[in-house]
CSV table of C-alpha atoms in Angstrom, one decimal:
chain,number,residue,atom,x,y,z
U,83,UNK,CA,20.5,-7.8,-43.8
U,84,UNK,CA,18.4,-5.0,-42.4
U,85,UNK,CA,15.4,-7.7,-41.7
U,86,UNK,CA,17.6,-9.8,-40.1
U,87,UNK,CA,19.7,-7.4,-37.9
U,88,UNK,CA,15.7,-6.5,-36.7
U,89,UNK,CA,14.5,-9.9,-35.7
U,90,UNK,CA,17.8,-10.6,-33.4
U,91,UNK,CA,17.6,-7.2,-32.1
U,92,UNK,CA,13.9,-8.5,-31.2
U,93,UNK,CA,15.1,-11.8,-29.9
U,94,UNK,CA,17.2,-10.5,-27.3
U,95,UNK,CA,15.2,-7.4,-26.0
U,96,UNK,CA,12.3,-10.6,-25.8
U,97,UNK,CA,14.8,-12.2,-23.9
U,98,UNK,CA,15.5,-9.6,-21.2
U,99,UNK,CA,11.9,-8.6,-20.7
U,100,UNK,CA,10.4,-9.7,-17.8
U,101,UNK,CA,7.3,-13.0,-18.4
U,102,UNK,CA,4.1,-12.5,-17.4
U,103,UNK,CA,3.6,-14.1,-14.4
U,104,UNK,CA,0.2,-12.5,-13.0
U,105,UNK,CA,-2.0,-12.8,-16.1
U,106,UNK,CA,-4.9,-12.5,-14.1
U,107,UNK,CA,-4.0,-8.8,-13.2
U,108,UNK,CA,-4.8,-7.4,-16.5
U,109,UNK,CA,-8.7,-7.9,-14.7
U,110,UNK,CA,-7.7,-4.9,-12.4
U,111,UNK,CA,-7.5,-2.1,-15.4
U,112,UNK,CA,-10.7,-3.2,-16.7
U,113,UNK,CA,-12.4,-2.7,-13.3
U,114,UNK,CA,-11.2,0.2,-12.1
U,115,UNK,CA,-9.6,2.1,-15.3
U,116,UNK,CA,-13.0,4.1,-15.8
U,117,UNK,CA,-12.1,5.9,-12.5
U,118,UNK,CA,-11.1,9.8,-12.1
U,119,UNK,CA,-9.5,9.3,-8.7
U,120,UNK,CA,-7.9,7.1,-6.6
U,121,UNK,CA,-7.6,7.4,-3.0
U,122,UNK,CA,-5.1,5.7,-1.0
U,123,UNK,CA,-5.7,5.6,2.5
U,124,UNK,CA,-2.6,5.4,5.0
U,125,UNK,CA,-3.2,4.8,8.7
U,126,UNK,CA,-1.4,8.1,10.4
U,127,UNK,CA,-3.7,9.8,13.7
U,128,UNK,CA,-4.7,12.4,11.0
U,129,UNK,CA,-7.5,10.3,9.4
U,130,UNK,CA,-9.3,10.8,12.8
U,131,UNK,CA,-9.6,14.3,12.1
U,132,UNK,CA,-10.9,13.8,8.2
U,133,UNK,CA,-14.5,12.3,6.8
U,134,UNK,CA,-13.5,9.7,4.6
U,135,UNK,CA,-16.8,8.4,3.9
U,136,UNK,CA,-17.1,11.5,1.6
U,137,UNK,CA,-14.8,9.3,-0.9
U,138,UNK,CA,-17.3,6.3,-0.8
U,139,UNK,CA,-17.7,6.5,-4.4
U,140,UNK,CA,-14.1,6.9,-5.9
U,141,UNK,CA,-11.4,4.4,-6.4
U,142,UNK,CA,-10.5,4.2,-2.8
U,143,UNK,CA,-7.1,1.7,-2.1
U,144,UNK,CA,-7.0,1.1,1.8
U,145,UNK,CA,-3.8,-1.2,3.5
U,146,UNK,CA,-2.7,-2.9,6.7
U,147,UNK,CA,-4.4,-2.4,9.4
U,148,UNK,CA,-7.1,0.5,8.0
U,149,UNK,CA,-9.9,-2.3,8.0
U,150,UNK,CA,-10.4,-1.3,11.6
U,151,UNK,CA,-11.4,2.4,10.4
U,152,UNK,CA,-14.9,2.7,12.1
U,153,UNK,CA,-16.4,3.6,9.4
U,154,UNK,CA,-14.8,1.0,7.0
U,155,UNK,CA,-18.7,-0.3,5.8
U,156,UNK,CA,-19.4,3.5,4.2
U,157,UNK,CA,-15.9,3.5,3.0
U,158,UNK,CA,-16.6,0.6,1.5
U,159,UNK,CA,-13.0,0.4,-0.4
U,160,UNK,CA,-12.6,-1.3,-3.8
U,161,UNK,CA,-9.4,-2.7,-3.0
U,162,UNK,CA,-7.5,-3.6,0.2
U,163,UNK,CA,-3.5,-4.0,0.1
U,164,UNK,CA,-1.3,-6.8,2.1
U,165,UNK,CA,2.7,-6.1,1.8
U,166,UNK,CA,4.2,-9.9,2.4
U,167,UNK,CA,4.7,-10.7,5.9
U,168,UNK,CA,7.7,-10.7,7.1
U,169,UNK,CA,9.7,-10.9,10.6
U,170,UNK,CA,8.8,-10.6,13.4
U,171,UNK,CA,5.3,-11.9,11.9
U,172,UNK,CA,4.3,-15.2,12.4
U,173,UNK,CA,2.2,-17.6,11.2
U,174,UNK,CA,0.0,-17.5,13.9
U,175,UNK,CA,-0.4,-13.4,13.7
U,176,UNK,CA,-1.2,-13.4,10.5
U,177,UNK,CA,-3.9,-16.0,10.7
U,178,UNK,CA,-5.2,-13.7,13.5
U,179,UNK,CA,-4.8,-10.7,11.7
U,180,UNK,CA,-6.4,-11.6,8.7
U,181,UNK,CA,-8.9,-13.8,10.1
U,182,UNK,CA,-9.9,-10.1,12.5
U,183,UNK,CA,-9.6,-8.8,8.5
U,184,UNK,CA,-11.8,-10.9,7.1
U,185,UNK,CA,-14.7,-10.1,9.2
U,186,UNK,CA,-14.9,-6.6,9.1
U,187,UNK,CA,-14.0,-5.8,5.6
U,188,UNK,CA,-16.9,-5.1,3.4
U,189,UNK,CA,-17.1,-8.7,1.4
U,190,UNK,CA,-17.0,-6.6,-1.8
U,191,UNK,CA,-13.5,-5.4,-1.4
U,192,UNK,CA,-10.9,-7.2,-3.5
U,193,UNK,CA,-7.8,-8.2,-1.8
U,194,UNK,CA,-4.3,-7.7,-2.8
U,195,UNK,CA,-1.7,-10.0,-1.3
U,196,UNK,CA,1.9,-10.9,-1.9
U,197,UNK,CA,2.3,-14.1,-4.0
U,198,UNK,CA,4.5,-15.8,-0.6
U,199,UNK,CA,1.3,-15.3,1.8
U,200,UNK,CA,-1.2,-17.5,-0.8
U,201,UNK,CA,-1.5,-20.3,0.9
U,202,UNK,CA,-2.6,-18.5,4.2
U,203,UNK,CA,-4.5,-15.7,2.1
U,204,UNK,CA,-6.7,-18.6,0.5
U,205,UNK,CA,-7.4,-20.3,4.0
U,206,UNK,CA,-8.1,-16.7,5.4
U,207,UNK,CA,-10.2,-15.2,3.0
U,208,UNK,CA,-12.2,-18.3,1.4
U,209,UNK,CA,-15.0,-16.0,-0.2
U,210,UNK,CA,-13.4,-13.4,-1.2
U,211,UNK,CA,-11.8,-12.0,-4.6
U,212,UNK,CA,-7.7,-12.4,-4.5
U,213,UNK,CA,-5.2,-11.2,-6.9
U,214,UNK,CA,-1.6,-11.6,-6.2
U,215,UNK,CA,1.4,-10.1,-6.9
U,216,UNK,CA,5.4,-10.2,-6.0
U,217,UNK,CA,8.1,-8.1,-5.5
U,218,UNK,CA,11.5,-7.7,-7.2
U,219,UNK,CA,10.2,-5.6,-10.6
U,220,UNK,CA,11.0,-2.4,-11.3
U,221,UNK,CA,9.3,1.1,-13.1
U,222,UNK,CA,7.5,0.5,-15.5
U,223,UNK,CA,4.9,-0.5,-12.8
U,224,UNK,CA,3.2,-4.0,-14.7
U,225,UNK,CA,1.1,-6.1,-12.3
U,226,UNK,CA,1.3,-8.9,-14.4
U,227,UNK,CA,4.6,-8.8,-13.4
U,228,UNK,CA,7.1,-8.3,-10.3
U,229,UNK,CA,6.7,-5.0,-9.1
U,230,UNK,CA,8.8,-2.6,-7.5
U,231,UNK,CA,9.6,-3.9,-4.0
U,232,UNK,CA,8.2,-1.6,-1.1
U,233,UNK,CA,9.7,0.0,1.5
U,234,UNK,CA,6.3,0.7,2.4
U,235,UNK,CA,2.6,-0.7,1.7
U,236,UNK,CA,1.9,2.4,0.7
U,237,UNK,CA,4.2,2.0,-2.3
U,238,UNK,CA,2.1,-1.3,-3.7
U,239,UNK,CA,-1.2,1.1,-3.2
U,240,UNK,CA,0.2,3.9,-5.4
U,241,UNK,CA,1.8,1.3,-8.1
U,242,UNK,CA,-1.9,-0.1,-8.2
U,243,UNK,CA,-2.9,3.4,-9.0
U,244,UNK,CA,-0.5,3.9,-11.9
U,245,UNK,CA,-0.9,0.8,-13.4
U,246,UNK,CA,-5.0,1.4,-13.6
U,247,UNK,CA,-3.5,4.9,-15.2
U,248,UNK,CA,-6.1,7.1,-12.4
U,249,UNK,CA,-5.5,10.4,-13.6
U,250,UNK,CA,-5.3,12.0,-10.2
U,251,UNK,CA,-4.1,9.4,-7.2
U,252,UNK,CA,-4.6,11.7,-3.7
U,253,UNK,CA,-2.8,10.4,-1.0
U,254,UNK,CA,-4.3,10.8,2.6
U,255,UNK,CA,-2.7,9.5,5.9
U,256,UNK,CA,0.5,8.8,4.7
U,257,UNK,CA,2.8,10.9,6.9
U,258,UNK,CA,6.5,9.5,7.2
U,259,UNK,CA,8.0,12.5,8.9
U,260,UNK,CA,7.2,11.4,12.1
U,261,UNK,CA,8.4,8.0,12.3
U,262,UNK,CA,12.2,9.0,13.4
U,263,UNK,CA,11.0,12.0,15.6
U,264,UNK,CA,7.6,11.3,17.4
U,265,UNK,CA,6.0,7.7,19.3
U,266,UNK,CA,4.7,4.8,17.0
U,267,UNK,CA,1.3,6.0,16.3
U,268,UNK,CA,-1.5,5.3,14.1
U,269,UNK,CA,-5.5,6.3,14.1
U,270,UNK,CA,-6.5,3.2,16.0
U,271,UNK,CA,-5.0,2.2,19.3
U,272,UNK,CA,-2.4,-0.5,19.5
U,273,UNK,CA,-4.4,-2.3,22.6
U,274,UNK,CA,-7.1,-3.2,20.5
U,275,UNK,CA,-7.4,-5.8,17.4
U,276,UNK,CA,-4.4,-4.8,15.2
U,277,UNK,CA,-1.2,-6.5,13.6
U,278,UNK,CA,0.4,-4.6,16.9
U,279,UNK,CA,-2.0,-6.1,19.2
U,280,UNK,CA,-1.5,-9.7,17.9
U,281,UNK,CA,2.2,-9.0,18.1
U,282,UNK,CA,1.8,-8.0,21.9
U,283,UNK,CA,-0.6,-10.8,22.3
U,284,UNK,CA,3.0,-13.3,21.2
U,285,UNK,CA,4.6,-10.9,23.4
U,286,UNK,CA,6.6,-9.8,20.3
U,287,UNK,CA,8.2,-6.5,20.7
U,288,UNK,CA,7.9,-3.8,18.0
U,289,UNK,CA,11.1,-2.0,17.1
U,290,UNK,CA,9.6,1.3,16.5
U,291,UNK,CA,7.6,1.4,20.2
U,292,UNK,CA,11.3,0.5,21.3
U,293,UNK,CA,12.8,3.6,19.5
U,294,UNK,CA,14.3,5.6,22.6
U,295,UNK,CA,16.3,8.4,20.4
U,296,UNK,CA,14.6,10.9,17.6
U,297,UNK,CA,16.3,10.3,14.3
U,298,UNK,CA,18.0,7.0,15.4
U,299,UNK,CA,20.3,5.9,11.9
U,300,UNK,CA,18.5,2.5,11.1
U,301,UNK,CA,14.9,4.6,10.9
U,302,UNK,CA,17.0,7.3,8.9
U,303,UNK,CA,18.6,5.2,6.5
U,304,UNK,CA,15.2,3.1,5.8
U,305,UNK,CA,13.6,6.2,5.6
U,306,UNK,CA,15.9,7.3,2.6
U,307,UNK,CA,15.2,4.2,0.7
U,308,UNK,CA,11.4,5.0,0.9
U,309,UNK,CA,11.2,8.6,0.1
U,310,UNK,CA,14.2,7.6,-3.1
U,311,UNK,CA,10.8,4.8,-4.0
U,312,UNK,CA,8.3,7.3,-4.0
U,313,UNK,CA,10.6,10.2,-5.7
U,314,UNK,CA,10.9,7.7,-8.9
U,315,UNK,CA,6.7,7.0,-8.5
U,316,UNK,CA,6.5,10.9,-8.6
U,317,UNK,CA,8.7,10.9,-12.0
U,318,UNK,CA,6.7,7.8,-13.1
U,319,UNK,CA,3.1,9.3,-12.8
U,320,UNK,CA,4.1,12.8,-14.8
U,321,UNK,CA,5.7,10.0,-17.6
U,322,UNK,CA,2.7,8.5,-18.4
U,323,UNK,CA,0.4,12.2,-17.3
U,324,UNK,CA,-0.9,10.8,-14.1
U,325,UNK,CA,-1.0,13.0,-11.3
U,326,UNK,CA,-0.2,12.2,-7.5
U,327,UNK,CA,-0.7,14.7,-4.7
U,328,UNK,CA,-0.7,14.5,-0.9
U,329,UNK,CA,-4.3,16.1,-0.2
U,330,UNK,CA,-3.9,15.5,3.5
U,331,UNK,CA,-4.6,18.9,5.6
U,332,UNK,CA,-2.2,17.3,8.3
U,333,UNK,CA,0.5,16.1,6.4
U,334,UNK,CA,4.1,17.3,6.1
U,335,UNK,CA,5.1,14.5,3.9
U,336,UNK,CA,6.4,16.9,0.7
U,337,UNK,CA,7.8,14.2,-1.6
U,338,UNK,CA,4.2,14.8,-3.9
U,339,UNK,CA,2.7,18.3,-4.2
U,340,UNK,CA,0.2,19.2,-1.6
U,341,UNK,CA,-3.3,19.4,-2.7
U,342,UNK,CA,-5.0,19.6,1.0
U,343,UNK,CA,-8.5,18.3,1.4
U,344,UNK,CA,-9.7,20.9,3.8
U,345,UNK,CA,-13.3,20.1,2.6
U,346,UNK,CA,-12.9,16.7,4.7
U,347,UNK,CA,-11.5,18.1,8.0
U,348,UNK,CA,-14.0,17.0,10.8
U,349,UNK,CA,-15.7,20.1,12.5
């Protein structure tokens, strides 16, 4: 009776666990699972003031736009993030945006692109290394399956980092604080090649240059979501003994313990 009570008992938890829809993503830990450190590079105005390049050699995860870093050759990242495109993106942005992408990232640098942009991501990027992935999971982070949808890029790069179990995952340039109380800025200028400057180019307005107010509600309650995503991350690392910290000297962003780089602050 035991035996049998068991195998149902197995039956339906098989039943309500998630299928394996990435198989290809199990490739990721066995590339990068050797590594001490990950770095995941956000695209705030302080990464002007910080060295990067002194990273070269670590697990460094860069996103969006931080292809255009100057220096993105000596950075030489391992893996570069895409969130899915969404509105007010169009097709035609994106195939300039990625096509800017595609010739300035180092060719070694695998991308990582949500599962709706393949079809563009495999015209784009023809000679490149692609893995995919999807939102709509949840924690436990499992690339081979839907992961936890982002309020943020930011978000996929850390869940990268967990899933390859990096013991220490230091965040630098991701500052949130100053979205709902300062102008939309970043570390490269929006009148040069950048998602904003093919937006502009559509003459497509973006909301958060349109902001007129600090803390307007729609930035405020958004900005609840993400901090509530990376709050359960936080609790997610220390499960499994993985540490996150922001190490950025510039940052006020206090979700993750501080752990401030000063050794890469620019003289």
């Amino acid at each position: 009776m035991m035996i049998l009570l068991k195998k149902i008992k197995k039956k339906l938890r098989n039943l309500f666990i998630s299928p394996s829809i990435f198989p290809k993503n199990e490739e990721l830990k066995k590339i990068f699972s050797s590594f001490e450190r990950a770095i995941v590079l956000g695209s705030s105005e302080s990464i002007n003031n910080l060295d990067i390049t002194l990273f070269k050699n670590d697990f460094v995860i860069t996103m969006g736009n931080f292809y255009e870093h100057p220096e993105i050759e000596i950075i030489n990242p391992k893996v570069h993030v895409f969130a899915a495109s969404h509105s007010p993106i169009t097709e035609k942005v994106l195939k300039c945006w990625w096509g800017r992408c595609n010739d300035i990232l180092p060719k070694s640098t695998i991308l990582l692109i949500e599962k709706r942009d393949e079809k563009i991501a495999k015209e784009i990027f023809t000679d490149r290394k692609i893995f995919f992935y999807s939102y709509g999971g949840s924690l436990p982070v499992d690339l081979t399956k839907r992961i936890l949808s982002p309020w943020s890029v930011t978000v996929v790069g850390i869940q990268l980092a967990i899933y390859c179990k990096i013991p220490k995952i230091i965040l630098l340039g991701v500052n949130h604080d100053w979205q709902c109380i300062q102008k939309y800025t970043h570390f490269y200028e929006h009148d040069k090649p950048s998602l904003e400057y093919y937006l502009k180019k559509e003459n497509i307005k973006i909301s958060y240059e349109e902001q007129k107010q600090p803390f307007p509600k729609e930035r405020l309650y958004r900005e609840y979501e993400l901090y509530q995503q990376y709050e359960s991350l936080k609790e997610e690392s220390i499960k499994l003994g993985l540490q996150i910290v922001n190490g950025d000297p510039f940052s006020f962003f206090d979700v993750f313990p501080f752990d401030k780089q000063k050794q890469i602050i620019k003289s």
